[in-house]
Short mmCIF file of N, CA, C and O in Angstrom, two decimals:
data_model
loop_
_atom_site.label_atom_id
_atom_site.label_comp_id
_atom_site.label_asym_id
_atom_site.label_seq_id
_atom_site.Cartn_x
_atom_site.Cartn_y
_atom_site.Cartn_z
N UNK A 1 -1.05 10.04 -9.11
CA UNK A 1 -0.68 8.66 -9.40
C UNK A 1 -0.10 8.45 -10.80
O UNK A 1 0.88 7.72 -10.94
N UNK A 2 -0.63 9.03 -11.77
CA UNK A 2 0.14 8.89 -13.20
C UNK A 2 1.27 9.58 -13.35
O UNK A 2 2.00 9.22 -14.28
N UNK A 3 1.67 10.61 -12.58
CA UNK A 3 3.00 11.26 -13.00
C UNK A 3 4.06 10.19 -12.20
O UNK A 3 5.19 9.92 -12.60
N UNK A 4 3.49 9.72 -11.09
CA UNK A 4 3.99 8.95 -10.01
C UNK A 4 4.75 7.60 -11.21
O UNK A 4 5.88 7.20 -11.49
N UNK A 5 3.42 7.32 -11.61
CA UNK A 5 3.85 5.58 -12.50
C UNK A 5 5.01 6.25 -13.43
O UNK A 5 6.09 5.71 -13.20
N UNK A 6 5.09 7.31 -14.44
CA UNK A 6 5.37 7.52 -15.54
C UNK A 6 6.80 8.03 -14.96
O UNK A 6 7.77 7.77 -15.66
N UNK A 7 7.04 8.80 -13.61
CA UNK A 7 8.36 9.19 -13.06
C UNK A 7 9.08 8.01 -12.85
O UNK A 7 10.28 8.04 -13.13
N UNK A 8 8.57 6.90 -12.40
CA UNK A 8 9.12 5.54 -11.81
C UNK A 8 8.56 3.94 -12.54
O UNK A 8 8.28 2.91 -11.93
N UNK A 9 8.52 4.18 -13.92
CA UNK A 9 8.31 3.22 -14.31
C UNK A 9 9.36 2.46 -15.16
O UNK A 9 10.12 2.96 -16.00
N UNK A 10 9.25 1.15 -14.79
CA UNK A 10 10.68 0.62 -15.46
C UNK A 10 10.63 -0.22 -16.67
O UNK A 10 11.31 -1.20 -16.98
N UNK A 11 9.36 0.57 -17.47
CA UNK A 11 9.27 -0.39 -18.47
C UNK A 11 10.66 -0.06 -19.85
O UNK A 11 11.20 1.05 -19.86
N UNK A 12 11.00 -0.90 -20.66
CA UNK A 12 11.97 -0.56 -21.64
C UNK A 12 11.25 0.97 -22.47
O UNK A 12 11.77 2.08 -22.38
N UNK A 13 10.37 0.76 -23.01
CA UNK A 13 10.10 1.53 -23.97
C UNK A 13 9.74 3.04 -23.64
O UNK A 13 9.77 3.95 -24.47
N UNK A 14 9.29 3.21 -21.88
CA UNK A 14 8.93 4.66 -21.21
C UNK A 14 10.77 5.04 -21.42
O UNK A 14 10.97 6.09 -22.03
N UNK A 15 11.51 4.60 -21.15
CA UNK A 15 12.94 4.94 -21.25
C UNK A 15 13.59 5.17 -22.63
O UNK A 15 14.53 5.95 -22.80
N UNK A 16 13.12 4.58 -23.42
CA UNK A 16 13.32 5.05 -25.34
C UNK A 16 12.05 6.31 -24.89
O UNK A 16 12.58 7.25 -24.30
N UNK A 17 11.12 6.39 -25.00
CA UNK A 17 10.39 7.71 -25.63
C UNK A 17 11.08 8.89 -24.59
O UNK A 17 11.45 9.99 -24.99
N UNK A 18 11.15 8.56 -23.55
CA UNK A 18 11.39 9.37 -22.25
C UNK A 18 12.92 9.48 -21.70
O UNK A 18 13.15 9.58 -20.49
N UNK A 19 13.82 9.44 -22.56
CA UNK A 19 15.19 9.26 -22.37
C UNK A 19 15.48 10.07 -21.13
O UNK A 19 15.87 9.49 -20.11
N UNK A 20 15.26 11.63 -21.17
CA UNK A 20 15.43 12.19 -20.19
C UNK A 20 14.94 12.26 -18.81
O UNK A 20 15.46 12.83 -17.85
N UNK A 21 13.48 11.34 -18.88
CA UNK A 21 13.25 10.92 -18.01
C UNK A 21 14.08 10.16 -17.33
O UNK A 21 14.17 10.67 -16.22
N UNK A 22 14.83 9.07 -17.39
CA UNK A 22 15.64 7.66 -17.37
C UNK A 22 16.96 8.44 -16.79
O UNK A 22 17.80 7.75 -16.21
N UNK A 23 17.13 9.62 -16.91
CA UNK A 23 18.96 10.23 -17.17
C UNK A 23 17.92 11.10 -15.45
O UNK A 23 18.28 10.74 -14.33
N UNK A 24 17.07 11.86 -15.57
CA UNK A 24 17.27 12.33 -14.57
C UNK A 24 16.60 11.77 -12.98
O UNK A 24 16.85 12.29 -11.89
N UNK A 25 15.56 10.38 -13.28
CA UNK A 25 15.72 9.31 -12.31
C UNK A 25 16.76 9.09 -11.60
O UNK A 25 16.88 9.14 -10.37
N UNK A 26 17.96 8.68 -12.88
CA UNK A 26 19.25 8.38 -12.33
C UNK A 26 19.84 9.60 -11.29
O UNK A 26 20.12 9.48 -10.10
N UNK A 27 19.90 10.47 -11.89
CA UNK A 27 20.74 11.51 -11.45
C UNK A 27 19.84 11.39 -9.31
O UNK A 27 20.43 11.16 -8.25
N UNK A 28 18.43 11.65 -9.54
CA UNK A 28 18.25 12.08 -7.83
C UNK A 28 19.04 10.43 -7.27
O UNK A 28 19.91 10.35 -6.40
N UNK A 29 18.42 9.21 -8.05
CA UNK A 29 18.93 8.54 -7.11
C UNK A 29 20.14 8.70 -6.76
O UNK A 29 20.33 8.60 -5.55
N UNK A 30 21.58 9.06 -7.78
CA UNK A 30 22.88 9.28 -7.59
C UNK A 30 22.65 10.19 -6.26
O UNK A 30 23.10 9.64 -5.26
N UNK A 31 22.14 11.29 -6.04
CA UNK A 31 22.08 11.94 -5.10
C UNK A 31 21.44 11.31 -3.80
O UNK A 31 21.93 11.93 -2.87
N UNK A 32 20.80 10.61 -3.45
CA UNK A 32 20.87 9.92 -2.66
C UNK A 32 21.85 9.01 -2.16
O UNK A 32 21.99 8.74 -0.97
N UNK A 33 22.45 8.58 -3.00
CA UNK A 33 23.68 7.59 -2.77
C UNK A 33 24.95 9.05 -2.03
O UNK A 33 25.51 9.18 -0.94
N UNK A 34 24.91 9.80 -3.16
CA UNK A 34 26.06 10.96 -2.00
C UNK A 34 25.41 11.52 -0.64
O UNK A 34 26.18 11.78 0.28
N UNK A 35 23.68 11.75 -0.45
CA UNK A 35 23.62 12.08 0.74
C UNK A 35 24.05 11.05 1.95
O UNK A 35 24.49 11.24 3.09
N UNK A 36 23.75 9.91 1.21
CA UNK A 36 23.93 8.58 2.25
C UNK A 36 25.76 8.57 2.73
O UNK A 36 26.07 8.35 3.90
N UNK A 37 26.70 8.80 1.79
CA UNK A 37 27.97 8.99 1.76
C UNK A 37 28.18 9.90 2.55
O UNK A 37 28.80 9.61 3.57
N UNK A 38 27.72 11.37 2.33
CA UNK A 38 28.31 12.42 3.38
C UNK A 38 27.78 11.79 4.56
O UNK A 38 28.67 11.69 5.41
N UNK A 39 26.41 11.21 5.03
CA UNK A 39 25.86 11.11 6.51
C UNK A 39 27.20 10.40 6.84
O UNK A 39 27.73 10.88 7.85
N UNK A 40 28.03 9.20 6.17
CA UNK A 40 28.50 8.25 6.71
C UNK A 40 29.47 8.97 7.25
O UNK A 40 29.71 8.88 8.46
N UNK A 41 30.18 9.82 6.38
CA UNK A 41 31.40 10.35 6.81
C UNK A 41 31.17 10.91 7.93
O UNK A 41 31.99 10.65 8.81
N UNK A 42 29.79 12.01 8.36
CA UNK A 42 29.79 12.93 9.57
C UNK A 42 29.51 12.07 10.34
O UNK A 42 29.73 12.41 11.50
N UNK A 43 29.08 11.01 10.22
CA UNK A 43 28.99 9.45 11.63
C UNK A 43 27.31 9.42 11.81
O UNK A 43 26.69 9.00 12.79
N UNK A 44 26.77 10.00 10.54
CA UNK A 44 25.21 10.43 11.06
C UNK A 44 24.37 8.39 10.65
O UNK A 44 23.66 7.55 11.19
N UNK A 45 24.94 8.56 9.71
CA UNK A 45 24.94 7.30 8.58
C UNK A 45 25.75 5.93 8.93
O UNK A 45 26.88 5.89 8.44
N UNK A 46 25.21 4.40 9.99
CA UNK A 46 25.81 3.50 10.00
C UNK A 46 26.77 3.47 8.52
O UNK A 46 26.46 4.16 7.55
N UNK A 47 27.69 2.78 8.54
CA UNK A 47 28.79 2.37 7.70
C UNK A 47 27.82 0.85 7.18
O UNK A 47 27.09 0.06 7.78
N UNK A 48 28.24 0.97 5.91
CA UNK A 48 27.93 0.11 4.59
C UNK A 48 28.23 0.42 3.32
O UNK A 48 28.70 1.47 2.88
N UNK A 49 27.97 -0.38 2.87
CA UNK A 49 28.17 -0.04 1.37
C UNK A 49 26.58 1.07 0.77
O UNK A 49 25.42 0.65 0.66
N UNK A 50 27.19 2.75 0.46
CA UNK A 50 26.16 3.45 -0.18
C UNK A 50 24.83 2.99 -0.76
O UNK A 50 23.67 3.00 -0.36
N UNK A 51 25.41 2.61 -1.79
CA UNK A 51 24.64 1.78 -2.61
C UNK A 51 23.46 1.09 -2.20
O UNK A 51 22.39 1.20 -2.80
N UNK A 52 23.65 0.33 -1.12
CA UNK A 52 22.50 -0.88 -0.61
C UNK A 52 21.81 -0.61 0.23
O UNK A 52 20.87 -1.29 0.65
N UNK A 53 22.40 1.11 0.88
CA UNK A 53 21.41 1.83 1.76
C UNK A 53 20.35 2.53 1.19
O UNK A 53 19.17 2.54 1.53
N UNK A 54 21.08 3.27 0.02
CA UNK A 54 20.42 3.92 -0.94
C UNK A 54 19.20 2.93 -1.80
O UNK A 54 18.20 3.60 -2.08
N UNK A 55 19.13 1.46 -2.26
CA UNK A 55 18.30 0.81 -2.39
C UNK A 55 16.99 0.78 -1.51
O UNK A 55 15.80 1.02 -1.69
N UNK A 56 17.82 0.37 -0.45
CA UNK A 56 16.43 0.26 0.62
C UNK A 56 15.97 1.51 1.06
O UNK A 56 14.74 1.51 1.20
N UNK A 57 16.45 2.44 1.30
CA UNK A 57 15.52 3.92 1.34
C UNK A 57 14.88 3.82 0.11
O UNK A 57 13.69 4.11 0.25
N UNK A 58 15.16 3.56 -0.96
CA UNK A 58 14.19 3.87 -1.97
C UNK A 58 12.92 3.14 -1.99
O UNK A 58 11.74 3.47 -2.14
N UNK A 59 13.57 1.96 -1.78
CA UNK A 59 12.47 0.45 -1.91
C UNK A 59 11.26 1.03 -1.14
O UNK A 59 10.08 0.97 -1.49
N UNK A 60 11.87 1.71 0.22
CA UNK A 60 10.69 1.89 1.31
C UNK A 60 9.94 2.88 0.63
O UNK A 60 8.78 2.65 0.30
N UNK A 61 10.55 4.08 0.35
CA UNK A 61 9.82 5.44 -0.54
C UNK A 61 8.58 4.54 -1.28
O UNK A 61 7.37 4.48 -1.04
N UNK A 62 9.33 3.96 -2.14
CA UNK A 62 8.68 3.81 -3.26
C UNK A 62 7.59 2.83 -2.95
O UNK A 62 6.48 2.76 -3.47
N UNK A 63 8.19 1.96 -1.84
CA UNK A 63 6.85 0.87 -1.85
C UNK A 63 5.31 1.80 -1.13
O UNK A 63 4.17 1.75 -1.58
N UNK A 64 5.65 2.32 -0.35
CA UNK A 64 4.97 2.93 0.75
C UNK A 64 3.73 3.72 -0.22
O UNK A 64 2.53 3.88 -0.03
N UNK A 65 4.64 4.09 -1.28
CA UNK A 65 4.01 5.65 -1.79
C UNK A 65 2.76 4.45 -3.21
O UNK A 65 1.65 4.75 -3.65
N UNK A 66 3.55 3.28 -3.48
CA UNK A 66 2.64 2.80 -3.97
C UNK A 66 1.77 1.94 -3.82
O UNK A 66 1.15 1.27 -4.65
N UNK A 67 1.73 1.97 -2.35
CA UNK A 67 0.54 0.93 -1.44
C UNK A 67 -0.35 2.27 -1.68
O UNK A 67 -1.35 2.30 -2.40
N UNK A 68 0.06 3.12 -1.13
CA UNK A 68 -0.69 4.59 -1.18
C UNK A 68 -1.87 4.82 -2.55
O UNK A 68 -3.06 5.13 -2.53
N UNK A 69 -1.09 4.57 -3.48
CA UNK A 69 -1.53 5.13 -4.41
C UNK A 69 -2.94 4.17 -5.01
O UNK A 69 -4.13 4.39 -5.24
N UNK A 70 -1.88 2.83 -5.10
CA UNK A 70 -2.98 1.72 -5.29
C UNK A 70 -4.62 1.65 -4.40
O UNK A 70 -5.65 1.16 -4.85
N UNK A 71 -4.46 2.25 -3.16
CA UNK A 71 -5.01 2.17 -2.59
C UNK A 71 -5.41 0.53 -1.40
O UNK A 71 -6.37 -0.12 -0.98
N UNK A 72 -4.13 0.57 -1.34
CA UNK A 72 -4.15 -1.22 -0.48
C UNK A 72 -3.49 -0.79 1.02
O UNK A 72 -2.86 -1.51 1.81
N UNK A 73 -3.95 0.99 1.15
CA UNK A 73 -3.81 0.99 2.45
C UNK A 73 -5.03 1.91 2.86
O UNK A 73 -5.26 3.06 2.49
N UNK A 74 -5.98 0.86 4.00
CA UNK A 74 -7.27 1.42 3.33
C UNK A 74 -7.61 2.79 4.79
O UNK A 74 -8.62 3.48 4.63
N UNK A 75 -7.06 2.95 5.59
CA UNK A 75 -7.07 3.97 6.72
C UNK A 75 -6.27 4.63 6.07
O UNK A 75 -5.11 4.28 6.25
N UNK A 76 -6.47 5.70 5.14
CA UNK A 76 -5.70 7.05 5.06
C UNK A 76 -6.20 8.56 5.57
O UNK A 76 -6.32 9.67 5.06
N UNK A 77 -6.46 7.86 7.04
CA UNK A 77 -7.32 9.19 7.67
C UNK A 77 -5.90 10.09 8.35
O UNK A 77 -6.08 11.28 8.62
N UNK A 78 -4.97 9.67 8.52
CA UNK A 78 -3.83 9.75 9.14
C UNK A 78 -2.53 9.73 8.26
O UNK A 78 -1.50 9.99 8.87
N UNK A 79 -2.43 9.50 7.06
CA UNK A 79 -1.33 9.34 6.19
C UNK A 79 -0.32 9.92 6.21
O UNK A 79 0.68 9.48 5.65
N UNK A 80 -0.33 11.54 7.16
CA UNK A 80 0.71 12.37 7.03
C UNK A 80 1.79 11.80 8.38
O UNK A 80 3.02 11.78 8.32
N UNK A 81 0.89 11.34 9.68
CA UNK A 81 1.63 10.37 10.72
C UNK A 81 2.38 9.10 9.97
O UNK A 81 3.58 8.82 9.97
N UNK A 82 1.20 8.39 9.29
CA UNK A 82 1.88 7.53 8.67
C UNK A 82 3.16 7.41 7.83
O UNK A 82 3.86 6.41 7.70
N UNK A 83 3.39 8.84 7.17
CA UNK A 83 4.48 8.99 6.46
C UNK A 83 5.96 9.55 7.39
O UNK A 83 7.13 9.45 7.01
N UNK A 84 5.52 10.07 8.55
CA UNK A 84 6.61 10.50 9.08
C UNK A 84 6.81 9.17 10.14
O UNK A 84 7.85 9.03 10.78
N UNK A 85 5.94 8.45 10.22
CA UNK A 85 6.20 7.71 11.00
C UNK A 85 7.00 6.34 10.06
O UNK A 85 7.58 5.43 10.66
N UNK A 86 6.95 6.37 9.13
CA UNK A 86 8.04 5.21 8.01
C UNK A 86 9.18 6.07 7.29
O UNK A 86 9.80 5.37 6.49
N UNK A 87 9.65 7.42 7.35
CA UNK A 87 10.27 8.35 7.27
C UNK A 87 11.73 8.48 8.68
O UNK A 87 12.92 8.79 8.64
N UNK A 88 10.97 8.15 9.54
CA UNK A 88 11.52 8.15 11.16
C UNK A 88 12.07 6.51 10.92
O UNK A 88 13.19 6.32 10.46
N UNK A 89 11.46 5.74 11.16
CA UNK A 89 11.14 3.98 11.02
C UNK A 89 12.89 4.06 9.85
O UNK A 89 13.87 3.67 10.48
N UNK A 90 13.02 4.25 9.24
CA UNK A 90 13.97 3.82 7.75
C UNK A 90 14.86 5.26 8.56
O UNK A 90 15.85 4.63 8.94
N UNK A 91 15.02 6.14 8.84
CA UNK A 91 16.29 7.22 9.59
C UNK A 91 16.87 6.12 10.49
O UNK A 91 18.07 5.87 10.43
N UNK A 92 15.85 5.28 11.53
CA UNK A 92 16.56 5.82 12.89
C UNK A 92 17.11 4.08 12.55
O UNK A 92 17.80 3.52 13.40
N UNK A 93 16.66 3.23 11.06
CA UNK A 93 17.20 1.87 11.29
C UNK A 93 18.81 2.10 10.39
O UNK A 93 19.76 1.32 10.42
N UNK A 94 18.73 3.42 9.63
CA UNK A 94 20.61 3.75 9.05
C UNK A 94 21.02 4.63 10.06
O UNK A 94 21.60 5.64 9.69
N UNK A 95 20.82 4.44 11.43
CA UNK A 95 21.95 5.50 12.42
C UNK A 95 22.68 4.73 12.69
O UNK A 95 22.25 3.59 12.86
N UNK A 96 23.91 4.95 12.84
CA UNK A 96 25.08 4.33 13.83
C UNK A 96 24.50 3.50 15.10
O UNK A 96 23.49 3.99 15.59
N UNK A 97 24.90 2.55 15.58
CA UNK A 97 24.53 1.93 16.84
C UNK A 97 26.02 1.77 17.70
O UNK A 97 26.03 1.27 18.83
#
C-alpha cells in the first residue's frame, strides 16, 4: 500500500522531491495510450479518442486497487476472481460492437 500511494500520488511536492517518479508515471501511462492506439488500429479497440480510453482504464485500475487497499472491500476471500473479473468487465466494454 505505501509504494502503491507514493507510485500514484498527486500531491505537488511528492513530484518536486520525486521528479523521476512524475516523468516515469507519465511515461507507462503514455504507453497505455499507444497500446489503446495500436488495439484501435488492429480493430481490437472500439474507435475514440486514445486518451479518454486510456483515462478510464486507469480510473478503473486505480480505483479498484484502492478500494483494495483501503480496505472498503470487505470479502477479499476471492480477489484474484475479482480482479479478472473487472479486468474482463473494462476489455470487453473497449471492444468494437
Amino acid at each position: 500500500p505505501t509504494h502503491y500511494r507514493l507510485m500514484l500520488s498527486c500531491e505537488a511536492e511528492n513530484q518536486d522531491i520525486y521528479p523521476d517518479l512524475a516523468v516515469a508515471g507519465q511515461k507507462i501511462f503514455d504507453l497505455l495510450v499507444e497500446i489503446i492506439q495500436q488495439g484501435q488500429k488492429n480493430g481490437r479497440i472500439k474507435s475514440g479518442e486514445p486518451l479518454d480510453l486510456a483515462i478510464v482504464a486507469w480510473a478503473m485500475v486505480h480505483g479498484l486497487a484502492a478500494l483494495i487497499i483501503d480496505e472498503q472491500i470487505h470479502d477479499t476471500a476471492d480477489l484474484e476472481n475479482l480482479v479478472v473479473f473487472t479486468t474482463r468487465t473494462l476489455v470487453e466494454g473497449m471492444m468494437p460492437r
